[in-house]
Tab-separated table of C-alpha atoms in Angstrom:
chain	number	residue	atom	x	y	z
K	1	UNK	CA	0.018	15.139	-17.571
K	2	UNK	CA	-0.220	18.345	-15.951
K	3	UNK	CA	0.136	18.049	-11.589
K	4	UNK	CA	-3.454	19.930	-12.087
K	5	UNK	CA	-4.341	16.994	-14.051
K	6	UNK	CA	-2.472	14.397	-11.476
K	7	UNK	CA	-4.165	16.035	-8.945
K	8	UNK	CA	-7.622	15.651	-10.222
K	9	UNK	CA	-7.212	12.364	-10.891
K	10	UNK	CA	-5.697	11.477	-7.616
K	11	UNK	CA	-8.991	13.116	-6.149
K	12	UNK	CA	-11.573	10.925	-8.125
K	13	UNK	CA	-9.527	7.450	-7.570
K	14	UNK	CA	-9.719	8.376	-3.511
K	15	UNK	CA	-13.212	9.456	-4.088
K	16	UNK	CA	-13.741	6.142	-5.973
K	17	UNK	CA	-11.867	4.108	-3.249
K	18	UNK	CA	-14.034	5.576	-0.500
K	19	UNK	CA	-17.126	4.884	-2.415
K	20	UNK	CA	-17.452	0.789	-1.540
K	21	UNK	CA	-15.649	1.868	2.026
K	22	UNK	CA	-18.622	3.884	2.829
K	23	UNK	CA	-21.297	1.549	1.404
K	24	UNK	CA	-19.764	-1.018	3.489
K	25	UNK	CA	-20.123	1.085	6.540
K	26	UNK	CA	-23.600	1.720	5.217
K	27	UNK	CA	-24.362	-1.480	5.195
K	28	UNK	CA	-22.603	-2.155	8.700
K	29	UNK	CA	-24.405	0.637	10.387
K	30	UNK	CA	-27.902	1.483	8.967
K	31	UNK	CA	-29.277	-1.853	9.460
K	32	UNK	CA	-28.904	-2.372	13.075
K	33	UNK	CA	-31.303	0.612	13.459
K	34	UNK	CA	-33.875	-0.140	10.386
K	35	UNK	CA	-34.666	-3.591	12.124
K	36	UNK	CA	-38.328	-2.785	12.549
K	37	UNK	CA	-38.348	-0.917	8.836
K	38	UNK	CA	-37.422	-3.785	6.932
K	39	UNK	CA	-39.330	-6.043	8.512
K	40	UNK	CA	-42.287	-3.753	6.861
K	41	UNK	CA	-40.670	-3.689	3.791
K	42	UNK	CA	-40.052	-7.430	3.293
K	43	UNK	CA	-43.163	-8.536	5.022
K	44	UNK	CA	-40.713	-11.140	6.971
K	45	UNK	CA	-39.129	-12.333	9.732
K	46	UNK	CA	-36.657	-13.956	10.185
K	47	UNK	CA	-36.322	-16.176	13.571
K	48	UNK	CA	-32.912	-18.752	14.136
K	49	UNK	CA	-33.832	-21.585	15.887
K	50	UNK	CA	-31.882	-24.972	17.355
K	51	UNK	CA	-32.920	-28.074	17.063
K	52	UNK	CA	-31.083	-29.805	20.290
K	53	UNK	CA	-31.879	-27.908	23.027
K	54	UNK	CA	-35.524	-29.372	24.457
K	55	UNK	CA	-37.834	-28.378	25.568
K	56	UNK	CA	-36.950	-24.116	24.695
K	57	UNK	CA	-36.046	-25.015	20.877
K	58	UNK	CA	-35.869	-28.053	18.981
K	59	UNK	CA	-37.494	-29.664	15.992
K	60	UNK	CA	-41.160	-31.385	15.978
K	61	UNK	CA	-41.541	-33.282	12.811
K	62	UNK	CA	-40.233	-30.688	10.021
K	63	UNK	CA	-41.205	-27.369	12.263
K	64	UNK	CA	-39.061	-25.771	15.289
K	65	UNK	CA	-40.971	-26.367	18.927
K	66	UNK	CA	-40.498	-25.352	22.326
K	67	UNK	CA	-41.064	-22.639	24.946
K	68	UNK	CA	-38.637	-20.212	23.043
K	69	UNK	CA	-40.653	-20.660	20.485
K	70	UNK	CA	-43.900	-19.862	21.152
K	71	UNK	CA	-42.564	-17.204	23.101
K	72	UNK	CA	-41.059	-15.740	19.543
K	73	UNK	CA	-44.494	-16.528	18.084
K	74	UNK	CA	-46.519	-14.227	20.349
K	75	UNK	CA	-43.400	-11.502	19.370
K	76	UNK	CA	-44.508	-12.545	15.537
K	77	UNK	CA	-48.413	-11.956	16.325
K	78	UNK	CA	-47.648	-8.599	18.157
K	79	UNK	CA	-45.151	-7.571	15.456
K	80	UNK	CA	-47.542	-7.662	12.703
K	81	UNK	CA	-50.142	-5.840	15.191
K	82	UNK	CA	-47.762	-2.992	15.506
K	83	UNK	CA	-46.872	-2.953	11.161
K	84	UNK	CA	-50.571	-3.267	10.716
K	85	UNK	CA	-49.696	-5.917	8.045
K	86	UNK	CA	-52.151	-8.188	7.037
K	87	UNK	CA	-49.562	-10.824	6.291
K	88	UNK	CA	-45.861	-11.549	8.336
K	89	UNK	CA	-44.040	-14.720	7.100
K	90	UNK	CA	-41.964	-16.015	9.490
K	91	UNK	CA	-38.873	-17.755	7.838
K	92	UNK	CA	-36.824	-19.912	10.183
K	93	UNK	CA	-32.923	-20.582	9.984
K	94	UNK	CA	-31.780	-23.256	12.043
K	95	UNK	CA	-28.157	-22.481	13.919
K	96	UNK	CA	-26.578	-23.479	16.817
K	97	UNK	CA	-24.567	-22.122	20.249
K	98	UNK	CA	-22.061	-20.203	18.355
K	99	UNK	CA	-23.913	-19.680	14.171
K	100	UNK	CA	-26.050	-17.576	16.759
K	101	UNK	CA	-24.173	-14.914	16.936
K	102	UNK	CA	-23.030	-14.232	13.451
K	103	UNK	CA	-26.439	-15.118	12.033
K	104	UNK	CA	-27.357	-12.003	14.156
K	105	UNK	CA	-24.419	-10.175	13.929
K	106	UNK	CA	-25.197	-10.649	10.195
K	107	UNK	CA	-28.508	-9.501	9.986
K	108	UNK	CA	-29.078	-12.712	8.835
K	109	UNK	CA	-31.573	-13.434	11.466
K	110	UNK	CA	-33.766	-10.920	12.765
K	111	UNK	CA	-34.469	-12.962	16.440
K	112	UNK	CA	-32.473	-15.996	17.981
K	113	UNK	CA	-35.434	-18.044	19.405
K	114	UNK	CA	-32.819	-19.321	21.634
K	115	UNK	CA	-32.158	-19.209	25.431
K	116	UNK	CA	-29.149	-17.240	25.180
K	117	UNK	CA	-27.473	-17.228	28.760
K	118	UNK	CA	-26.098	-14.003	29.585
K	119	UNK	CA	-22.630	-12.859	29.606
K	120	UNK	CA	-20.269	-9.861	29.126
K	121	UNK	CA	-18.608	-10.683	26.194
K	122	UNK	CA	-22.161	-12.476	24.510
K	123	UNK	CA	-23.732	-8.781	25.424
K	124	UNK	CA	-20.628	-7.042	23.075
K	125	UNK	CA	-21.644	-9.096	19.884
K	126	UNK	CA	-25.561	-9.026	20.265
K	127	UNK	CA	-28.510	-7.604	22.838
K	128	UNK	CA	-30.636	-9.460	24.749
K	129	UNK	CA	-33.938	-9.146	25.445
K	130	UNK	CA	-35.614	-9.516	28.667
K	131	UNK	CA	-34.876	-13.043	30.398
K	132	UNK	CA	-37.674	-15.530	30.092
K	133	UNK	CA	-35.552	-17.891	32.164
K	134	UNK	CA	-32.755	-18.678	34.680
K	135	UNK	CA	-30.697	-21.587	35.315
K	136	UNK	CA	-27.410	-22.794	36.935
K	137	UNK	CA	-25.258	-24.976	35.253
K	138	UNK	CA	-24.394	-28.514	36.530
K	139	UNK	CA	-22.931	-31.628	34.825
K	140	UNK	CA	-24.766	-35.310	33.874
K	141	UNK	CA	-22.853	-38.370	34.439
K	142	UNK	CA	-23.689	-42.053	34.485
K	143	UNK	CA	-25.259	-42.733	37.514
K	144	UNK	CA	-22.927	-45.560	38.052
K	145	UNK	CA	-19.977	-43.466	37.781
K	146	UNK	CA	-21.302	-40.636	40.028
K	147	UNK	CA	-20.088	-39.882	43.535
K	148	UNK	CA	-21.081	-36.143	44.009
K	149	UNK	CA	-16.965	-34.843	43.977
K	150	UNK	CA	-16.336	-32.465	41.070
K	151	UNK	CA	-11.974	-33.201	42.117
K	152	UNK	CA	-13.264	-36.796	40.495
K	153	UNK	CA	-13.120	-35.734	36.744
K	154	UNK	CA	-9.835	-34.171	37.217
K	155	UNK	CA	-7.493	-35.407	34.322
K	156	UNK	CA	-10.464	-36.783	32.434
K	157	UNK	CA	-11.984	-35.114	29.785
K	158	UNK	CA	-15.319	-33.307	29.778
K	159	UNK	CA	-17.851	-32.844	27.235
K	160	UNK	CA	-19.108	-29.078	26.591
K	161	UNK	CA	-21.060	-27.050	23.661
K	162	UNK	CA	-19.295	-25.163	21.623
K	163	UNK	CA	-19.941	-21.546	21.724
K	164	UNK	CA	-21.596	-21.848	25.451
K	165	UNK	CA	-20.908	-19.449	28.577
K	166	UNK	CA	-20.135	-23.263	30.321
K	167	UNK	CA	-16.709	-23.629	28.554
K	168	UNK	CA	-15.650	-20.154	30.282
K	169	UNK	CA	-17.096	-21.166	33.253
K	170	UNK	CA	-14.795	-24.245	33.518
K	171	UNK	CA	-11.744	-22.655	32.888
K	172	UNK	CA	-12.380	-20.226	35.742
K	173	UNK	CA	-13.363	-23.775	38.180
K	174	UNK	CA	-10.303	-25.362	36.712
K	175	UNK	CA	-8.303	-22.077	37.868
K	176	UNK	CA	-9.516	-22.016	40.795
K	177	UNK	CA	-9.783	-25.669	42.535
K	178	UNK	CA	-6.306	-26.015	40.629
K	179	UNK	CA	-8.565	-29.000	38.746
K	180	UNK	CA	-7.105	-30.612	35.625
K	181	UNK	CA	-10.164	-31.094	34.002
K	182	UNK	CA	-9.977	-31.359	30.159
K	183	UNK	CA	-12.504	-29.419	27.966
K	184	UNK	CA	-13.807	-31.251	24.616
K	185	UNK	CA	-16.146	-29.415	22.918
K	186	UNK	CA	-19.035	-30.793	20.662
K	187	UNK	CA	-21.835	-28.665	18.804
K	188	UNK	CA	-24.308	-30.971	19.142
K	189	UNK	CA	-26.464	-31.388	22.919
K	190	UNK	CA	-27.856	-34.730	21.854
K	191	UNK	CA	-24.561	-35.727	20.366
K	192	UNK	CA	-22.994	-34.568	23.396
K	193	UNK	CA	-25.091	-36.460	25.411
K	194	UNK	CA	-24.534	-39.531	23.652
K	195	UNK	CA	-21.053	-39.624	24.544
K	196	UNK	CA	-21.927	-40.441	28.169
K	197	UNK	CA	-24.347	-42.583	27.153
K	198	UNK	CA	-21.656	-44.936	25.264
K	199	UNK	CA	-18.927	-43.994	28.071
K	200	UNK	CA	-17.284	-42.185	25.688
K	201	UNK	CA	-16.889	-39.304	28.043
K	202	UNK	CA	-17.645	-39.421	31.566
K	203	UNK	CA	-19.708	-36.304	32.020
K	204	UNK	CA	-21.476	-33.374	29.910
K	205	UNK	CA	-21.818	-29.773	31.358
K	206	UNK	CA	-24.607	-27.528	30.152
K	207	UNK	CA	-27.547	-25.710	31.846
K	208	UNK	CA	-29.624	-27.563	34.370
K	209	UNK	CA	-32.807	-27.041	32.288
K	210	UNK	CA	-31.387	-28.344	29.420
K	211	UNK	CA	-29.864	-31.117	31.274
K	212	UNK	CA	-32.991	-32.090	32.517
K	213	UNK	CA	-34.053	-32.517	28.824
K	214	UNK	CA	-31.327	-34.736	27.419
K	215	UNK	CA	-31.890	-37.505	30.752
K	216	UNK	CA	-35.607	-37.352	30.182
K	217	UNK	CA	-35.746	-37.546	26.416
K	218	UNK	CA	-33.417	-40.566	27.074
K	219	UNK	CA	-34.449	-44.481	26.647
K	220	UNK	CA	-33.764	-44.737	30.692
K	221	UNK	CA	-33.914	-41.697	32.778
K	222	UNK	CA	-32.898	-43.934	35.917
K	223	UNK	CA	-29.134	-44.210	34.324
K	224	UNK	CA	-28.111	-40.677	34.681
K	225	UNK	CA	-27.750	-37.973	37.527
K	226	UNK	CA	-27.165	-34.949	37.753
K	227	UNK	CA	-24.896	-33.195	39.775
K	228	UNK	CA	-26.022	-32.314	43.490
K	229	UNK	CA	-23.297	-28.977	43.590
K	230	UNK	CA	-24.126	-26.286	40.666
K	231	UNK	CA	-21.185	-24.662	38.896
K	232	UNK	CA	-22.906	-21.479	38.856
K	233	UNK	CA	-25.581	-19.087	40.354
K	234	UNK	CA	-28.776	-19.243	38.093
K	235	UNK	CA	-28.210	-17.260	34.844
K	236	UNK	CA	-30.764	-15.277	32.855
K	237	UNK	CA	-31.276	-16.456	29.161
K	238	UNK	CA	-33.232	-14.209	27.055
K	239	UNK	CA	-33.541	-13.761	23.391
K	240	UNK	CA	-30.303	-12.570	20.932
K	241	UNK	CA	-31.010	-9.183	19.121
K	242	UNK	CA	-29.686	-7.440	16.663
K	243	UNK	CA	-26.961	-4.863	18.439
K	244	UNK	CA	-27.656	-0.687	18.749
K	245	UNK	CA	-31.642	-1.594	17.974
K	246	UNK	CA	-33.022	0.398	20.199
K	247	UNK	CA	-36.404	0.564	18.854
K	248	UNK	CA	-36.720	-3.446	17.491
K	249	UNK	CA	-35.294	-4.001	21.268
K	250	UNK	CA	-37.822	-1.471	22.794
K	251	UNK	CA	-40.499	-3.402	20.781
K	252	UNK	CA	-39.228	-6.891	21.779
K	253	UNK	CA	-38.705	-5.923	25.360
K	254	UNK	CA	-42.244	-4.357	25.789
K	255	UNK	CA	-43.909	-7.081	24.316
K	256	UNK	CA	-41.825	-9.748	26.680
K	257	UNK	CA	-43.153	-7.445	29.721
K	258	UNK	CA	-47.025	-7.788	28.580
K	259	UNK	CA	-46.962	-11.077	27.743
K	260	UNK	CA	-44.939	-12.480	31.212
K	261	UNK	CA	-47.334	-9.941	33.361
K	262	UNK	CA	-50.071	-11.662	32.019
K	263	UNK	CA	-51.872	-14.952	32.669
K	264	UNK	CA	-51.327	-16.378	29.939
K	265	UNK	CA	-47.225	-16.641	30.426
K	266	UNK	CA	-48.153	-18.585	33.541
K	267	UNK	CA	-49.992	-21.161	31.205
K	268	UNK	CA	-47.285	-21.258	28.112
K	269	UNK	CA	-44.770	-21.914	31.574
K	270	UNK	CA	-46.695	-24.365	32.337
K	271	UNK	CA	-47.592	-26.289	29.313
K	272	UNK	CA	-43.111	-26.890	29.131
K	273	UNK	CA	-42.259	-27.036	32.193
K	274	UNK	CA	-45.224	-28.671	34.338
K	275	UNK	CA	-47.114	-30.653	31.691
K	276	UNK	CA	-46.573	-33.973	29.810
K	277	UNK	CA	-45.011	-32.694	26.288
K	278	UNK	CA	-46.144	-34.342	23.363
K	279	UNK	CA	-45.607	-36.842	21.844
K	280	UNK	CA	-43.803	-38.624	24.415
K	281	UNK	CA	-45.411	-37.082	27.452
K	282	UNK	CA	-42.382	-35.869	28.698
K	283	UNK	CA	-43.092	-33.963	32.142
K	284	UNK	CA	-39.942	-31.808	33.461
K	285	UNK	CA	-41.543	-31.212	36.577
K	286	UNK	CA	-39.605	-27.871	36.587
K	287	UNK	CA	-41.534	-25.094	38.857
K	288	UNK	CA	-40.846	-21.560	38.129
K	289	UNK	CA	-38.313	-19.625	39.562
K	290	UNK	CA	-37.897	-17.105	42.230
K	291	UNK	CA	-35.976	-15.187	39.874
K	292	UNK	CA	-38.846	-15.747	37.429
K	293	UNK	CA	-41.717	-15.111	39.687
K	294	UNK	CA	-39.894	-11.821	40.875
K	295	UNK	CA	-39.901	-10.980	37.412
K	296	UNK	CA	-44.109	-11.912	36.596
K	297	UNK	CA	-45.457	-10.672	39.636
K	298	UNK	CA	-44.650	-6.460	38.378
K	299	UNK	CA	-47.291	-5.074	38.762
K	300	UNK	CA	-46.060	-2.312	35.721
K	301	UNK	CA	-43.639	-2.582	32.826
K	302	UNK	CA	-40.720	-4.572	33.782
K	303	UNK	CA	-37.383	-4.067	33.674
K	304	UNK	CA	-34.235	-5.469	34.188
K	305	UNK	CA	-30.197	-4.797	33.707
K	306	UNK	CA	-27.889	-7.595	32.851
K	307	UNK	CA	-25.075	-5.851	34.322
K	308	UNK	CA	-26.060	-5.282	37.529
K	309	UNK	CA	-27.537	-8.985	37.872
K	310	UNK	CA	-24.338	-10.182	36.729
């Protein structure tokens, strides 16, 4: 073989090498920009879901429920508005605190109708949209066992959700009260939440909201309390988006602002947070926000930046 010939050949084996290389990066790339186009194309969505974390998203016989969800639905309606399709099916895959992430990192999942509390590192894996709530996080015991001084569970061990901003947050507590509180994770809220229940664990930390949920979807509310001193400042949670979508985020983020300048945010707020939920007539008795409010009172197109509110 001639080093013409060697040469030629070394050229079309690179070429050939490079070929799946740049279809990968295709495939990495184009995507997270076509959001909106293959939505068209496929006549789909496709919206991730949980089914523990009541009353934002959960499951309702065999179909996902909640405040998250309807929010997503409204999304769905304004979606197929925009693609002036006469059909959208909505296909739901069910994940949890961390399948999130990759199921949107993915492009498995074109919307996590999940609150997603913000942080930092979250933000570097997937986008947000505009927060739809806030909440501090705080821990549930046994009323029984609860005297109001976090020092108490040092050297016990702690229940926490895999894949949750709360599991950071500890460390930093632990780090800085020089606390010995053990971390056990679980990926399960209502699994989780069993474990105090049997005294299995003596306390669960997770969002107050959701915390709320788990004592009042339990058999008696009376048994458990939650924690007088919050861990944190109240976080925004907003919905998980594909990453470098500018327009699908545009979209999301404009429909968000119509929908909570409206009146009719006020009543889907109401109808999970100040209403008895069906079928068990569960009534949080959660009133909105002043981060919210701030938030539904714009009187224009409303914005806000993660960073700077974190």
């Amino acid at each position: 073989m001639t080093n013409r010939l060697r040469l030629a050949t070394r050229i079309v084996l690179a070429a050939a090498l490079l070929i799946p290389f740049s279809a990968r990066c295709a495939t990495d790339v184009l995507p997270e920009q076509r959001t909106l186009e293959k939505i068209a194309s496929m006549k789909t969505i496709t919206l991730g879901y949980q089914d523990d974390a009541f009353p934002f998203s959960y499951q309702e016989g065999t179909s996902p429920a909640g405040y998250s969800i309807d929010i997503c639905k409204n999304i769905v309606a304004a979606l197929k508005t925009k693609l002036q399709l006469k059909t959208l099916k909505t296909q739901w895959v069910r994940a949890n605190s961390a399948s999130q992430f990759v199921l949107i990192k993915k492009h498995m999942a074109d919307i996590m109708c999940i609150p997603a509390f913000y942080s930092k590192g979250r933000h570097s894996i997937s986008e947000f949209s505009l927060p739809f709530y806030f909440s501090s996080t705080r821990y549930v015991m046994r009323r029984n066992d609860y005297n109001g001084n976090l020092q108490a569970l040092s050297g016990h061990s702690v229940l926490v959700k895999s894949g949750t901003v709360y599991v950071e947050q500890l460390q930093k507590i632990n780090t800085a009260n020089a606390l010995n509180i053990n971390i056990e994770l679980d990926t399960n809220n209502n699994v989780a939440f069993n474990g105090v229940q049997s005294g299995a664990y003596p306390a669960l930390i997770s969002s107050t909201v959701l915390l709320k949920g788990m004592i009042a979807q339990a058999a008696n509310p009376d048994e458990y309390m939650l924690s007088r001193i919050a861990l944190s400042a109240p976080l925004p949670a907003g919905l998980l988006l594909p990453l470098h979508d500018k327009e699908f985020k545009a979209f999301v983020d404009d429909t968000l602002s119509s929908l909570m300048t409206s009146g009719e945010f006020t009543t889907l707020y109401n109808k999970w947070f100040q209403s008895p939920i069906p079928p068990k007539a569960i009534n949080l008795n959660i009133p909105m926000s002043d981060n919210l409010k701030e938030l539904t009172s714009a009187k224009k197109k409303i914005g806000f930046d993660y960073e700077k509110y974190n």
